PDB file of C-alpha atoms in Angstrom:
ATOM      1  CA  UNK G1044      -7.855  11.700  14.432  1.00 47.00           C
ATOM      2  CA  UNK G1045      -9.271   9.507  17.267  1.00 52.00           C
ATOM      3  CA  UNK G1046      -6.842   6.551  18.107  1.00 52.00           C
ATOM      4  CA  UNK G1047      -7.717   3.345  20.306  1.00 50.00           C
ATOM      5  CA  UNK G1048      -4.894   1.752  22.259  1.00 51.00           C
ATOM      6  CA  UNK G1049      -5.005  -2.192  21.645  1.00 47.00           C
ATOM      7  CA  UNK G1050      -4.777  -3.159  25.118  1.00 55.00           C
ATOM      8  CA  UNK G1051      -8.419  -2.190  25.431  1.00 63.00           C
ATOM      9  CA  UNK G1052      -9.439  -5.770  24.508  1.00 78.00           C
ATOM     10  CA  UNK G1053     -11.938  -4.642  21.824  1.00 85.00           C
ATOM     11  CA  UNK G1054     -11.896  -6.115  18.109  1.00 91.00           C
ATOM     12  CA  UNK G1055     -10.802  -4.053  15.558  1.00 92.00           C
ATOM     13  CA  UNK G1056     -12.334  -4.106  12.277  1.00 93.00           C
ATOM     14  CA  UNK G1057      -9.109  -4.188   9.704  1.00 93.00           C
ATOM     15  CA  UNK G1058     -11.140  -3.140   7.127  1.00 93.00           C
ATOM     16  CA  UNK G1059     -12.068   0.359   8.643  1.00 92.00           C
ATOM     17  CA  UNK G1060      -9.100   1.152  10.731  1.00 92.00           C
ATOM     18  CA  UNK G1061      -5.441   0.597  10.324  1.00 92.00           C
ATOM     19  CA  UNK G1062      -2.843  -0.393  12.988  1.00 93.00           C
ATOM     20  CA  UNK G1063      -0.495   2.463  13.701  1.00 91.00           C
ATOM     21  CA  UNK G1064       3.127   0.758  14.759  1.00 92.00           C
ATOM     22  CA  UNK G1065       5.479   3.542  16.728  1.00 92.00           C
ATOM     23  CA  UNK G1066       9.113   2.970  17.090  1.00 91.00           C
ATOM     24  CA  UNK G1067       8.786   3.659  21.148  1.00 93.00           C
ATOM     25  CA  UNK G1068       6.806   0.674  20.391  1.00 92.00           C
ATOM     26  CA  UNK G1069       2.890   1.430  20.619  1.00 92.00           C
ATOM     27  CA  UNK G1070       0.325  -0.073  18.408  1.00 91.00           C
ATOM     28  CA  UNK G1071      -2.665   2.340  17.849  1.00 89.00           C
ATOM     29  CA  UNK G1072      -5.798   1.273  15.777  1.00 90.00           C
ATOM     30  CA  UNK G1073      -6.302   4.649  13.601  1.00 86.00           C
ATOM     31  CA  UNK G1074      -7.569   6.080  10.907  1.00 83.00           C
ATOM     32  CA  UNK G1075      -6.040   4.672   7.267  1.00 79.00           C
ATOM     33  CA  UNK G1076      -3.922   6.978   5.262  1.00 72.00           C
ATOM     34  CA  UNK G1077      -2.643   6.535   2.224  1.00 69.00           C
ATOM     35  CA  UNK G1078      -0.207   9.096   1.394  1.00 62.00           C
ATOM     36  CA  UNK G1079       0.188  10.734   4.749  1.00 61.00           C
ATOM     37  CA  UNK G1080       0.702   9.321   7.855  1.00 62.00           C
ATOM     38  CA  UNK G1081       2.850   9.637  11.437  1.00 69.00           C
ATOM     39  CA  UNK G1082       6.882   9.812  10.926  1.00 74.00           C
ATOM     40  CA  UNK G1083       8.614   6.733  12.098  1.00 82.00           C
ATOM     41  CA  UNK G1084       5.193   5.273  12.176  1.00 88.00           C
ATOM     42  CA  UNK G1085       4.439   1.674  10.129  1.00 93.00           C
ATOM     43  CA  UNK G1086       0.895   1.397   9.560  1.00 93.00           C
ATOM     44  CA  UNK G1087      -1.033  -1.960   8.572  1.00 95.00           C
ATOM     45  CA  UNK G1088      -3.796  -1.487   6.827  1.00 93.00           C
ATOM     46  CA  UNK G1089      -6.361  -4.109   4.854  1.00 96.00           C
ATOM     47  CA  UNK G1090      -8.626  -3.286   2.062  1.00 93.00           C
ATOM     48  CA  UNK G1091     -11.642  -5.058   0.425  1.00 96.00           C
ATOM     49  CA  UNK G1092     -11.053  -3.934  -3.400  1.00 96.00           C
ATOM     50  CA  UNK G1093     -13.958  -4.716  -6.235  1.00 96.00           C
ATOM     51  CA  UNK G1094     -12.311  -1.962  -9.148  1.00 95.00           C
ATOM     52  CA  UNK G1095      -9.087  -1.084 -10.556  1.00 94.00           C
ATOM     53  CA  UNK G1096     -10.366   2.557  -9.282  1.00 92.00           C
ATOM     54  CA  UNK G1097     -10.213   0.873  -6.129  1.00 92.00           C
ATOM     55  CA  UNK G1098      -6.425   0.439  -5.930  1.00 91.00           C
ATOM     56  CA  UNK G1099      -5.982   4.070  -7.837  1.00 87.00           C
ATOM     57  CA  UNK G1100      -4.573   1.678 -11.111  1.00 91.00           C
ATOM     58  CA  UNK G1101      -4.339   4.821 -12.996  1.00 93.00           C
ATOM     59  CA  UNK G1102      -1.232   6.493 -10.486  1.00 94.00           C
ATOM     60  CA  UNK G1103       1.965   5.320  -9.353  1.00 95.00           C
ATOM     61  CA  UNK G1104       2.607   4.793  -5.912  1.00 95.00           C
ATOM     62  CA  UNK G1105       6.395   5.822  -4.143  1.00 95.00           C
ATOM     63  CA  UNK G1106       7.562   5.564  -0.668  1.00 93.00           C
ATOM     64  CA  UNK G1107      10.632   7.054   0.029  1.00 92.00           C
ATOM     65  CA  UNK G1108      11.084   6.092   3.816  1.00 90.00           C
ATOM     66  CA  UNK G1109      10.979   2.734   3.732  1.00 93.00           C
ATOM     67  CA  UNK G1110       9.813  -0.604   2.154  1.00 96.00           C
ATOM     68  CA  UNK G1111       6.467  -1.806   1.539  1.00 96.00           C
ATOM     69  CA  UNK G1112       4.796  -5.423   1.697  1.00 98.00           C
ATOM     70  CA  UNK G1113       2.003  -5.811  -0.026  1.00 97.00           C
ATOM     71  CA  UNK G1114       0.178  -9.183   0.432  1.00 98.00           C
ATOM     72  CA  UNK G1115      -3.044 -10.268  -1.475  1.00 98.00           C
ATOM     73  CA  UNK G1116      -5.235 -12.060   1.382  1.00 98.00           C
ATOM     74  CA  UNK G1117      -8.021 -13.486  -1.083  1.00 98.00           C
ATOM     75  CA  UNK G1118      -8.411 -13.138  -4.747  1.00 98.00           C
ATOM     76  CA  UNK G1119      -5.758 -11.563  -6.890  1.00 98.00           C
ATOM     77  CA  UNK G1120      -3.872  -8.835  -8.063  1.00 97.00           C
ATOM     78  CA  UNK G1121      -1.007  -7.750 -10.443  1.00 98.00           C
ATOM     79  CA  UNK G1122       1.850  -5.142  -8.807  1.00 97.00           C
ATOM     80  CA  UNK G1123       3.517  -3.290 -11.896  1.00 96.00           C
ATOM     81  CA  UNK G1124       7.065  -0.995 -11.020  1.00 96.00           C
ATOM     82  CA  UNK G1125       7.314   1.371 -13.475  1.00 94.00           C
ATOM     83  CA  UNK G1126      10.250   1.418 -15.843  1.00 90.00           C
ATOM     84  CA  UNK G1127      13.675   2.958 -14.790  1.00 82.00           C
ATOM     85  CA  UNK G1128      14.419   4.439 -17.871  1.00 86.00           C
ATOM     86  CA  UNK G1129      13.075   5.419 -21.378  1.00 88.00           C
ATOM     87  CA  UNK G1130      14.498   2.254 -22.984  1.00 92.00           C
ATOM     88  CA  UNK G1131      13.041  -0.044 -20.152  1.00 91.00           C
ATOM     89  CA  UNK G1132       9.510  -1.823 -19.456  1.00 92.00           C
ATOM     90  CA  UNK G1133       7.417  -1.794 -16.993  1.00 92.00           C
ATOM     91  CA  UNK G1134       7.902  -5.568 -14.621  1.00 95.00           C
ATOM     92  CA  UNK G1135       4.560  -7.550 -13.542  1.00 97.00           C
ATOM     93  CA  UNK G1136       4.794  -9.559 -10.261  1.00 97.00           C
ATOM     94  CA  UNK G1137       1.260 -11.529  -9.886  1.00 98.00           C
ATOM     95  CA  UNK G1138       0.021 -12.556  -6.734  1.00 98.00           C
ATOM     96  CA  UNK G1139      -2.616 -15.007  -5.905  1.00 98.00           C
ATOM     97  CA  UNK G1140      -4.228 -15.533  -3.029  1.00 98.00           C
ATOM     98  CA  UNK G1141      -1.830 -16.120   0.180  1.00 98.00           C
ATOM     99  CA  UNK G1142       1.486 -14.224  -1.343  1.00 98.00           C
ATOM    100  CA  UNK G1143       3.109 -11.119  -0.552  1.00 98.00           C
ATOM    101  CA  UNK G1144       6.070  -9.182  -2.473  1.00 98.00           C
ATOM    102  CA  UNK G1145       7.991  -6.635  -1.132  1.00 98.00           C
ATOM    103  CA  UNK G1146       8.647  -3.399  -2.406  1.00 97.00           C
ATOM    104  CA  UNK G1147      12.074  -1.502  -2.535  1.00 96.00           C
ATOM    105  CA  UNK G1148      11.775   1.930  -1.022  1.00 96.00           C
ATOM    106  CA  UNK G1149      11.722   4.914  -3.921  1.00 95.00           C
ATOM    107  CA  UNK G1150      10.198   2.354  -6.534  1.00 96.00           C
ATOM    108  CA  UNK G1151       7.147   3.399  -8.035  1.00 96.00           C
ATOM    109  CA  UNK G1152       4.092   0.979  -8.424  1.00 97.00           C
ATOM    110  CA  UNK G1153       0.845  -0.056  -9.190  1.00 96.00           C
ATOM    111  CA  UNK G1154      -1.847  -2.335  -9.080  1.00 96.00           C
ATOM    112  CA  UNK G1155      -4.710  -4.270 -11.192  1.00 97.00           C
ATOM    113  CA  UNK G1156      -6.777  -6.700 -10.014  1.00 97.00           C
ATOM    114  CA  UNK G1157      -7.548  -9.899 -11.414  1.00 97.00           C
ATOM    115  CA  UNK G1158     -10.554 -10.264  -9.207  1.00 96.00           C
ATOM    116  CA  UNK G1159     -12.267  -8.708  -5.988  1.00 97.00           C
ATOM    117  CA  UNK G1160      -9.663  -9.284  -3.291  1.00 98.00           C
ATOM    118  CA  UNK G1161      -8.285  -8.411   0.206  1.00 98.00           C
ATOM    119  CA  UNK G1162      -5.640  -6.838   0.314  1.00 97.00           C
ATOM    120  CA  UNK G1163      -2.889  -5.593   2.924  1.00 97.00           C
ATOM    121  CA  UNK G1164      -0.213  -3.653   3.184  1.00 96.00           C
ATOM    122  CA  UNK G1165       2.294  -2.669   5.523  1.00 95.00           C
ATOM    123  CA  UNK G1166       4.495   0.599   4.751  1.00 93.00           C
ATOM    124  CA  UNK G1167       5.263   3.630   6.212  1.00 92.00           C
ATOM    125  CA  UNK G1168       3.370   5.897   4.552  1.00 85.00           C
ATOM    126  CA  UNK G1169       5.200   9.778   5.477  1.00 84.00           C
ATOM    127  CA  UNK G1170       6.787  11.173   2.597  1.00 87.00           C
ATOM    128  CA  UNK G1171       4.501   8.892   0.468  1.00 90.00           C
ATOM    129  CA  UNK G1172       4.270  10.521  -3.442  1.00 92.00           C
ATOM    130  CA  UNK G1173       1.265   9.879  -6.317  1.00 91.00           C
ATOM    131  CA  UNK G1174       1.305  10.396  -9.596  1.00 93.00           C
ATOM    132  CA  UNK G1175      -1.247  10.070 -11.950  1.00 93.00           C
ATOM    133  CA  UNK G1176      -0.055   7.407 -14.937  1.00 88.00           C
ATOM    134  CA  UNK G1177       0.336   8.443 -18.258  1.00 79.00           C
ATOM    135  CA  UNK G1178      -0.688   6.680 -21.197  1.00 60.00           C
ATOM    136  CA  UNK G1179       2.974   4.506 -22.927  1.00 52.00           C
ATOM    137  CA  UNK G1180       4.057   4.364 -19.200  1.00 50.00           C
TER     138      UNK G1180
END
């Protein structure tokens, strides 16, 4: 993985990199991940979506480290948290264009899109967990 420190004065395309965020307090445009990523690291990364396949709609999403914010830029999306228990349902937060929501650390989610949108999200993504989504969940 290649990393570019910001004070280099370039642009940096958002929607091919992510910004790396180090507790010793370094920002490093880098390579996105998604389930992986440095420890202690919070990484900012912004996504053009067209598909539900886009957004992996069909798995829940957990980070156990820490919080995430995800914020819908343009367009729109739905964030579904999967239900606590057998005798719960699943809760819907929509967000239009210009809102954010912020999700507790250890509760699985999801998204669906209402329409092509830009997305972002801001999480630390070590220790991050998939799992594919079952049909009745």
């Amino acid at each position: 993985m290649t990393t570019t420190p910001l004070s280099s004065l370039d642009p940096i395309d958002l929607f091919a990199s992510a910004l790396h965020i180090h507790p010793d307090g370094q920002v490093r445009a880098a390579e996105r991940r998604m389930a992986s990523g440095d420890r202690g690291a919070w990484q900012i990364a912004t996504f053009h979506v067209e598909t539900d396949a886009d957004v992996h709609a069909d798995h829940w999403e957990m980070h156990p480290e820490a919080e995430e914010t995800v914020c819908c830029l343009a367009g729109g999306v739905r964030l579904y948290f999967r239900p606590a228990g057998p005798e719960d349902a699943e809760e819907m937060v929509r967000l239009p264009a210009g809102t954010a929501v912020i999700v507790p650390r250890g509760r699985w989610h999801r998204l669906e899109l209402d329409a092509p949108s830009d997305l972002m999200s801001i999480a630390r993504r070590h220790g991050t967990r998939l799992e594919r989504r079952t049909e009745g969940c």
